[in-house]
Coordinates of C-alpha atoms in Angstrom, one line a residue:
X1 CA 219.6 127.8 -14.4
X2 CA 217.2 124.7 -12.9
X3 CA 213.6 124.2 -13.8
X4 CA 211.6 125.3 -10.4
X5 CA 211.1 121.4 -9.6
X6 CA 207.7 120.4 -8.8
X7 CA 206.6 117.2 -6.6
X8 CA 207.5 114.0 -8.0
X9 CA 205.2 113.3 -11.8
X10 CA 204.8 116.7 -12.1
X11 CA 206.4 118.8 -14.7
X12 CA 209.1 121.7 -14.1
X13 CA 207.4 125.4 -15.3
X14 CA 209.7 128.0 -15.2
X15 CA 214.2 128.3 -14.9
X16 CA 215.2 130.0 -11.6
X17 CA 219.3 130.1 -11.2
X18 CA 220.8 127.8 -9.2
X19 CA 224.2 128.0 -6.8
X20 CA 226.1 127.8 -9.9
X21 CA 225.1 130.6 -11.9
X22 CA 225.3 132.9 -8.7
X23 CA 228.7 131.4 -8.0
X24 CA 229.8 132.2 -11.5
X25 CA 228.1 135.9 -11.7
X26 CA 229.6 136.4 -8.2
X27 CA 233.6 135.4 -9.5
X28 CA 233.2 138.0 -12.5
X29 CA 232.2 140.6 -10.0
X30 CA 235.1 140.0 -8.2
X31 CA 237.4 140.7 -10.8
X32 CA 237.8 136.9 -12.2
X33 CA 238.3 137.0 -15.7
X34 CA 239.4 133.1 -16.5
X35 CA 237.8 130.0 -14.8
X36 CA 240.7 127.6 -15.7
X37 CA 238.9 124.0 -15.3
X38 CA 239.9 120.3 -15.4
X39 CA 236.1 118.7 -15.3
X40 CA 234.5 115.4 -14.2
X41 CA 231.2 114.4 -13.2
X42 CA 230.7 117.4 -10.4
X43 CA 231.3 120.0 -13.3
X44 CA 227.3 119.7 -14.8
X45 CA 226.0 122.4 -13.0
X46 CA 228.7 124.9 -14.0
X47 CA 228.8 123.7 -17.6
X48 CA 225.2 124.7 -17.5
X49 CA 225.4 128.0 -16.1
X50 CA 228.4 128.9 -18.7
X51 CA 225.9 128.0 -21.3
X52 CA 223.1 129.6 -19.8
X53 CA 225.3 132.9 -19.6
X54 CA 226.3 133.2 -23.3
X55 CA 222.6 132.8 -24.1
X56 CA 221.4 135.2 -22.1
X57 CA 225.1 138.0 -22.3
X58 CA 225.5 137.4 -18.4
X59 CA 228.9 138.5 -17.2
X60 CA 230.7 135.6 -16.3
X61 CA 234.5 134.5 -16.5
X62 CA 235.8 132.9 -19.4
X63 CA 236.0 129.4 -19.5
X64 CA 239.2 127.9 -20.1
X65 CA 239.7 124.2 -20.3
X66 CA 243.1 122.6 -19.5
X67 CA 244.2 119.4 -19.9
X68 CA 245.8 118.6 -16.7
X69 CA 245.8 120.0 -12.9
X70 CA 249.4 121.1 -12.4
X71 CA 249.3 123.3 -15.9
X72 CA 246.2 124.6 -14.5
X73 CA 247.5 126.2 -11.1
X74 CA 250.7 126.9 -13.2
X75 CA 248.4 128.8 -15.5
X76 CA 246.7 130.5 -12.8
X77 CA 249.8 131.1 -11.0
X78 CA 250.8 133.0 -14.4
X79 CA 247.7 135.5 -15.1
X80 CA 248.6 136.3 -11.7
X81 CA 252.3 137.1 -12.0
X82 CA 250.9 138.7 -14.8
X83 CA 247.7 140.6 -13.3
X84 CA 248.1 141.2 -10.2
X85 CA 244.0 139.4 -9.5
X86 CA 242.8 136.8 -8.2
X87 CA 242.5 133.3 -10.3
X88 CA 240.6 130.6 -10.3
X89 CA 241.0 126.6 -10.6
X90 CA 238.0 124.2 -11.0
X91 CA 239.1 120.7 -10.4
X92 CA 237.5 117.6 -10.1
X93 CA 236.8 116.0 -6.5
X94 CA 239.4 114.1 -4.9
X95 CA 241.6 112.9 -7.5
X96 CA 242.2 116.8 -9.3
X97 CA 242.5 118.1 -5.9
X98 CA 245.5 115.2 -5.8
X99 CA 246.9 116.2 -8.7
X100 CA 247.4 120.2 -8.0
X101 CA 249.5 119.8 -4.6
X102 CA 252.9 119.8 -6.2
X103 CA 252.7 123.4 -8.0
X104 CA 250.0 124.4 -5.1
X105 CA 252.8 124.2 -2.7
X106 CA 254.3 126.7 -4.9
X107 CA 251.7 128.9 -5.2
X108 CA 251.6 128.8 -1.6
X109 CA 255.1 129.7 -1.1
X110 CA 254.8 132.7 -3.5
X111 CA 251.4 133.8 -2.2
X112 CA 249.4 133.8 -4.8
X113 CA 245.7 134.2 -4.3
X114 CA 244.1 131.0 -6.2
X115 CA 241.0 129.7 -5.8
X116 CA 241.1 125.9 -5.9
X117 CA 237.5 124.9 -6.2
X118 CA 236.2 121.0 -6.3
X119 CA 234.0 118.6 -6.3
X120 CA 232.7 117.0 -4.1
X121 CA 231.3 113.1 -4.2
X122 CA 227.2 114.0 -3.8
X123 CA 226.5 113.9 -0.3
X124 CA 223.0 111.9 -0.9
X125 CA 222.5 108.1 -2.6
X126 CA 219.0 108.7 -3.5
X127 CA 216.0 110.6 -3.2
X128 CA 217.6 114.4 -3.9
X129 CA 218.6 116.2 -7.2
X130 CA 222.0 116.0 -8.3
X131 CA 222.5 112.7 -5.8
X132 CA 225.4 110.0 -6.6
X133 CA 224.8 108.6 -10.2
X134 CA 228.1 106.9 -10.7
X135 CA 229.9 103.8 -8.8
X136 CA 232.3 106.0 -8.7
X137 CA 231.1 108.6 -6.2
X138 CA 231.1 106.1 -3.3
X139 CA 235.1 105.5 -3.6
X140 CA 235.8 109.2 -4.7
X141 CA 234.2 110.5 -1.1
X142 CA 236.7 110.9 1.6
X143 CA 236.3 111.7 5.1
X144 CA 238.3 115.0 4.9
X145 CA 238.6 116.2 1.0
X146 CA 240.5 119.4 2.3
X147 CA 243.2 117.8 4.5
X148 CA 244.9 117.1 1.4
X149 CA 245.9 120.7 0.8
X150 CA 245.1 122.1 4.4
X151 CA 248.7 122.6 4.8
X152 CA 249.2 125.1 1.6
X153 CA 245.5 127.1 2.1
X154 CA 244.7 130.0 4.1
X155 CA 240.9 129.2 4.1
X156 CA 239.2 126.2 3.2
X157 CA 234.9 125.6 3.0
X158 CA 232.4 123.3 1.7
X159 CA 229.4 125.2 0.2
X160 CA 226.5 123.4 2.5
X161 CA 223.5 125.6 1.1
X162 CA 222.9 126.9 -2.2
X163 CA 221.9 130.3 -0.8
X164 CA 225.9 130.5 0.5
X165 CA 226.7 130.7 -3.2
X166 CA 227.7 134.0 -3.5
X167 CA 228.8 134.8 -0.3
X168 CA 231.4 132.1 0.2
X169 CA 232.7 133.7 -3.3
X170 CA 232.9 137.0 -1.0
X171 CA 234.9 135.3 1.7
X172 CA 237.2 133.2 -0.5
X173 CA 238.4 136.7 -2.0
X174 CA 238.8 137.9 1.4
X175 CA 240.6 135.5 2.7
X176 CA 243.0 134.9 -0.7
X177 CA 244.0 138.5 -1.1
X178 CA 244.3 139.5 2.4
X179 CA 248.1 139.7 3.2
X180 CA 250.4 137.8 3.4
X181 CA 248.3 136.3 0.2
X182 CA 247.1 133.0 -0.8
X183 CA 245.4 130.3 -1.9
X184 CA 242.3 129.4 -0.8
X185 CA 240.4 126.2 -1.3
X186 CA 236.6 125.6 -1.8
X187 CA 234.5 122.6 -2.0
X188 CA 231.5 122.4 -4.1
X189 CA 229.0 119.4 -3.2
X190 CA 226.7 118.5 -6.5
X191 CA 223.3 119.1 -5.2
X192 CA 223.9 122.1 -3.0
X193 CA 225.5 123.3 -6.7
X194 CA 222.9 122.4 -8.6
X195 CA 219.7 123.7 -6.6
X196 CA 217.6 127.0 -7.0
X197 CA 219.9 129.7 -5.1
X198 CA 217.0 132.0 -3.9
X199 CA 218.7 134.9 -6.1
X200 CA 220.3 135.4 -9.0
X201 CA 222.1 138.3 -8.1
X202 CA 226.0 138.1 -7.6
X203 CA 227.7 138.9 -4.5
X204 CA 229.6 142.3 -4.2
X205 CA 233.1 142.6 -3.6
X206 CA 234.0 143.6 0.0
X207 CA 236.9 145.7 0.9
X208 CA 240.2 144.0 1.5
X209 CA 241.7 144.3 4.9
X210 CA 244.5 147.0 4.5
X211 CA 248.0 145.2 4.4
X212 CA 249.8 146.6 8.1
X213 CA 251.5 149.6 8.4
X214 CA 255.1 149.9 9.4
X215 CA 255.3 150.8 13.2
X216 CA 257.0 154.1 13.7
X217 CA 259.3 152.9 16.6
X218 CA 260.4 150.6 15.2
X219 CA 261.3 152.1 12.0
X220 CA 262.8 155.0 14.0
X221 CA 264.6 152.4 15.8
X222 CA 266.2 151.0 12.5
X223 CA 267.2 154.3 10.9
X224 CA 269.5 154.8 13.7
X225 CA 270.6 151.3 13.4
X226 CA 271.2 151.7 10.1
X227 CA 272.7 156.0 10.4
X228 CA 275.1 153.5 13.0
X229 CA 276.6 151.1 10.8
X230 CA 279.9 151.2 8.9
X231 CA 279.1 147.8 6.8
X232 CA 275.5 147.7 6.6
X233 CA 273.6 144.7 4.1
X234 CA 270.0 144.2 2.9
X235 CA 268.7 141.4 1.8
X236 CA 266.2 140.6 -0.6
X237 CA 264.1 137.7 -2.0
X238 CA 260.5 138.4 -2.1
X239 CA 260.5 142.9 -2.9
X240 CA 259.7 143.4 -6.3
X241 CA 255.9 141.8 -6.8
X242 CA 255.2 145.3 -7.8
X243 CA 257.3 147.7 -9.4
X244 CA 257.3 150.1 -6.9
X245 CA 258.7 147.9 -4.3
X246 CA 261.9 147.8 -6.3
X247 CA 261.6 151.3 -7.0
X248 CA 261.8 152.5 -3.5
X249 CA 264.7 149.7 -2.7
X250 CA 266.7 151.1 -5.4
X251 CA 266.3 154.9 -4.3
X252 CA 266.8 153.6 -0.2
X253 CA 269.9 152.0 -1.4
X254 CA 271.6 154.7 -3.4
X255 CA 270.7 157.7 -1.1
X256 CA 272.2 155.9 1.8
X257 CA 275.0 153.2 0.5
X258 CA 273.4 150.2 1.7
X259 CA 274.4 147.1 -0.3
X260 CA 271.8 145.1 -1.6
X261 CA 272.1 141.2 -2.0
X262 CA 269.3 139.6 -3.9
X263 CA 269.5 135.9 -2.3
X264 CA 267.0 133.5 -4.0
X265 CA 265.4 136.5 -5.6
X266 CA 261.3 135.5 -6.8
X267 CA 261.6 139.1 -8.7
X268 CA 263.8 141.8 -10.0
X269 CA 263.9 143.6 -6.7
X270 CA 267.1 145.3 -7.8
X271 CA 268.6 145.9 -11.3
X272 CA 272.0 143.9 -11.9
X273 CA 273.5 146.9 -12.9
X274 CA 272.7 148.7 -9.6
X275 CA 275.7 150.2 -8.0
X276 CA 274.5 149.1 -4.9
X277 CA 273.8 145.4 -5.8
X278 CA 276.2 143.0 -4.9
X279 CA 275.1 139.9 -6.4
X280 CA 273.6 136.7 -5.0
X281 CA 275.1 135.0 -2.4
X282 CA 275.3 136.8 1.0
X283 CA 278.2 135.0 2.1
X284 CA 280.8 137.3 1.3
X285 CA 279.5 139.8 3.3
X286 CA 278.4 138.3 6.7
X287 CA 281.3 138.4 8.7
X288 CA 281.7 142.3 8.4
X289 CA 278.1 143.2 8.3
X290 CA 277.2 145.1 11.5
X291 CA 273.4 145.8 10.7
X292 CA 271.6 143.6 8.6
X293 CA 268.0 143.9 7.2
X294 CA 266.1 140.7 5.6
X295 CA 263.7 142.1 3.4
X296 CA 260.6 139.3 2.4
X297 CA 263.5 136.6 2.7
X298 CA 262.3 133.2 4.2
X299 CA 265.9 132.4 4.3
X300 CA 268.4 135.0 3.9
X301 CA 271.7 133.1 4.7
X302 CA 272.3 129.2 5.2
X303 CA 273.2 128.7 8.5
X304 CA 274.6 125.4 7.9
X305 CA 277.6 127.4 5.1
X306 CA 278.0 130.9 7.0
X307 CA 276.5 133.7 9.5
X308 CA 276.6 136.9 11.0
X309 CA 278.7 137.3 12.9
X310 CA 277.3 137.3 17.3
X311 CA 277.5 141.2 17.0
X312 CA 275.6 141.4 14.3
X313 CA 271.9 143.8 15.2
X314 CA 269.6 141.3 12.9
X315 CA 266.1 143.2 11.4
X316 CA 263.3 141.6 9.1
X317 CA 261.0 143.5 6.9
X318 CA 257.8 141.6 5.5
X319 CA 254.4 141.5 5.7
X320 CA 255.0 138.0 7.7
X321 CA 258.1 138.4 8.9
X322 CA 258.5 135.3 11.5
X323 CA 256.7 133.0 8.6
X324 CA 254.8 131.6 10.2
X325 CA 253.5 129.3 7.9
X326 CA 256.9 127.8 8.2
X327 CA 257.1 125.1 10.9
X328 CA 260.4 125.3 12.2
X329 CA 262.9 129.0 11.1
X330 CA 265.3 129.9 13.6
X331 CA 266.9 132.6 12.1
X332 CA 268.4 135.7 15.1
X333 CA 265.8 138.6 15.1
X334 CA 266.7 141.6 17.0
X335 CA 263.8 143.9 15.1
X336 CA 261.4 142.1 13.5
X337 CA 258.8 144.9 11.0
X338 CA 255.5 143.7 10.4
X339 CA 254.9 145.9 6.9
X340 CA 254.2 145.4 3.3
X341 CA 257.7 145.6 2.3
X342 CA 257.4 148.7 -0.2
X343 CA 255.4 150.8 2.8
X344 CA 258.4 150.1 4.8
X345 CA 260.8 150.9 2.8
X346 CA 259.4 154.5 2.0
X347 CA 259.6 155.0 5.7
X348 CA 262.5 154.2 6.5
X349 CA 263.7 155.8 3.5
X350 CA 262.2 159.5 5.2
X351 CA 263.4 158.0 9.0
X352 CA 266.9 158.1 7.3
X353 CA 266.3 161.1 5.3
X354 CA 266.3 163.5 8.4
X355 CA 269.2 161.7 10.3
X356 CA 271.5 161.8 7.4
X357 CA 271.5 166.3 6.9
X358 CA 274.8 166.6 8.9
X359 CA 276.3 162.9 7.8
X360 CA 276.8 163.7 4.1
X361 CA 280.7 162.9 4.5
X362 CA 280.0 159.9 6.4
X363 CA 277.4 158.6 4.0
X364 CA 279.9 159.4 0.5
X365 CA 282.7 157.2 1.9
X366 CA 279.8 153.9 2.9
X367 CA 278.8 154.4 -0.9
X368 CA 281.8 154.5 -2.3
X369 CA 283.1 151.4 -0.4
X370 CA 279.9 150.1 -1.3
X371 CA 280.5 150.7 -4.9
X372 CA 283.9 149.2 -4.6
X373 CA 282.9 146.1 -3.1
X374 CA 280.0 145.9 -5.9
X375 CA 282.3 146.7 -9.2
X376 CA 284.5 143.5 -7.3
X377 CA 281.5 141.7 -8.0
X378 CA 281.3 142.1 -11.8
X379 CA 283.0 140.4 -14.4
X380 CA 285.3 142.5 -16.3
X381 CA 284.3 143.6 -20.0
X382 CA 285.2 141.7 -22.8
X383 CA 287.2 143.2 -25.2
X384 CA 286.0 143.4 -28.8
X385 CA 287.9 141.4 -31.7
X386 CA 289.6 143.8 -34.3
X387 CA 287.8 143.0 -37.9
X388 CA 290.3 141.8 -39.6

């Protein structure tokens, strides 16, 4: 809260709740139950409104305070391996927002929906509430605080009116957890932070843009790809963020004896112990593999060791399938699936379903040679000592 400011000698009557009590109301409405923070001068206004919320019971995240950037996105990175929600990171201006790009470029990679917020250096040397008080907020203010991180972010914003403050909450949700997910980065200027917000009401939660569903042509087209193939191989990195994606991997894989390679896995997309996995390393496999499917994997061979053979019918699965994100990938695409990967996999799986009535026979001998190739795979059991 701020005390409704009065003209210059006169004294303040009554509290009225600034940007950053809105801003905080708004995160817990949107699902935000930590505020991990690493605080400097630009945190004042939010330490406020924390304190003004546990007078008053106001919903607001809990605070947590940690002792250095990086273990704050790692910890944010964490709840949300954990959670499946949203985080959020408070850092301090220039020099916090420095110190999270290592494990940012992680989060990044692994599309987690953080919200970096910052600090700002105050945009006013005099004359306005919440204006620079510090040497320090002349060399802390940079021409573009952002471009630091612009190239790990889906969405970045400076808060430019106090009135903004819950809506750009809104938006940053939007933006994070609309797939492919992300982080998201938002600047918060001192005085716009600390002024009277006009409400103190949080913003509601909007609706999420539905992930894409798999086009039907296309997974037609692979099912008969894939109904085709006498050494078919799916690979795997990214499928198992929720246990359902593994789920239907594990069932698609079984029911049709298609081996599974798990190459640079982030999850347990497939259980070791699958008959159809077969391992780590697609190598092995390439040069007989007549149909392959890259499931969520950035980089499902390395060109540069071994390849698919020029025959090889190439398909990739993922709710970014090109990556885009990715400034140069040059991996063969014959059938590329724009999908979340579990959608597509319960597609195909019903695409193959209907083709496969009069292939039973054909479909027994691809799973057992698939199971043969996979028991290759695994070491042989130990035998146990005789007690002596």
């Amino acid at each position: 809260m701020a005390k409704n400011r009065k003209p210059a000698g006169q004294p303040a009557t009554e509290l009225v709740a600034t940007a950053a009590d809105v801003l905080l109301a708004s995160l817990r409405c949107h699902g935000f139950e930590y505020f991990f923070a690493n605080p400097g001068t630009d945190f004042p206004p939010m330490v406020e409104g924390f304190a003004r919320a546990k007078g008053s019971g106001a919903k607001v995240p809990r605070p947590v305070l940690v002792p250095h950037e990086n273990l704050g996105v790692a910890m944010a990175h964490g709840a949300y391996l954990m959670t499946g929600a949203p985080q959020a990171l408070m850092v301090h201006v220039n020099v916090g927002t420095a110190n999270t790009i290592n494990l940012l470029a992680n989060a990044a990679r692994d599309r987690v929906p953080l919200l970096l917020m910052a600090g700002r250096s105050p945009i006013m040397e005099a004359g306005t509430f919440g204006a620079r008080s510090r040497p320090i907020h002349w060399a802390q203010e940079m021409f573009d605080q952002a471009g630091m991180v612009r190239e790990f972010v889906k969405w970045d914003y400076e808060l430019r009116n106090p009135a903004q403050a819950g809506m750009v909450v809104a938006r940053a949700v939007e933006a994070a957890m609309a797939a492919p997910r992300g982080p998201v980065y938002l600047m918060l200027p001192r005085e716009p932070l600390s002024a009277p917000a006009g409400t103190d009401k949080a913003t509601e939660p909007r609706s999420i843009p539905s992930a894409a569903h798999p086009d039907p042509a296309a997974v037609a087209r692979l099912a008969d790809w894939l109904m085709e193939a006498e050494r078919p191989l799916l690979i795997a990195s990214s499928v198992g963020r929720v246990p359902e994606e593994a789920h239907a991997l594990a069932r698609l894989a079984e029911r049709f004896g298609l081996p599974v390679v798990a190459h640079t896995p982030r999850y347990v997309c497939l259980a070791s112990d699958h008959p159809m996995h077969h391992g780590f390393d697609p190598g092995p496999f390439l040069d007989d593999a007549d149909v392959i499917v890259a499931i969520e994997s950035d980089v499902p061979w390395m060109p540069s060791i071994k390849a698919p053979g020029p025959s090889a019918r190439i398909a990739h699965i993922g709710e970014d399938p090109a990556f885009l994100r990715y400034p140069m990938r040059g991996f063969p695409s014959h059938l590329s699936i724009a999908a979340n990967a579990g959608a597509a996999l319960r597609a195909l799986e019903t695409a193959l379903e209907s083709r496969a009535r009069n292939q039973q026979s054909r479909l027994e001998g691809r799973r057992a040679w698939a199971r043969e190739q996979a028991a290759g795979l695994r070491p042989m059991p130990r035998r146990s000592r005789r007690s002596t």
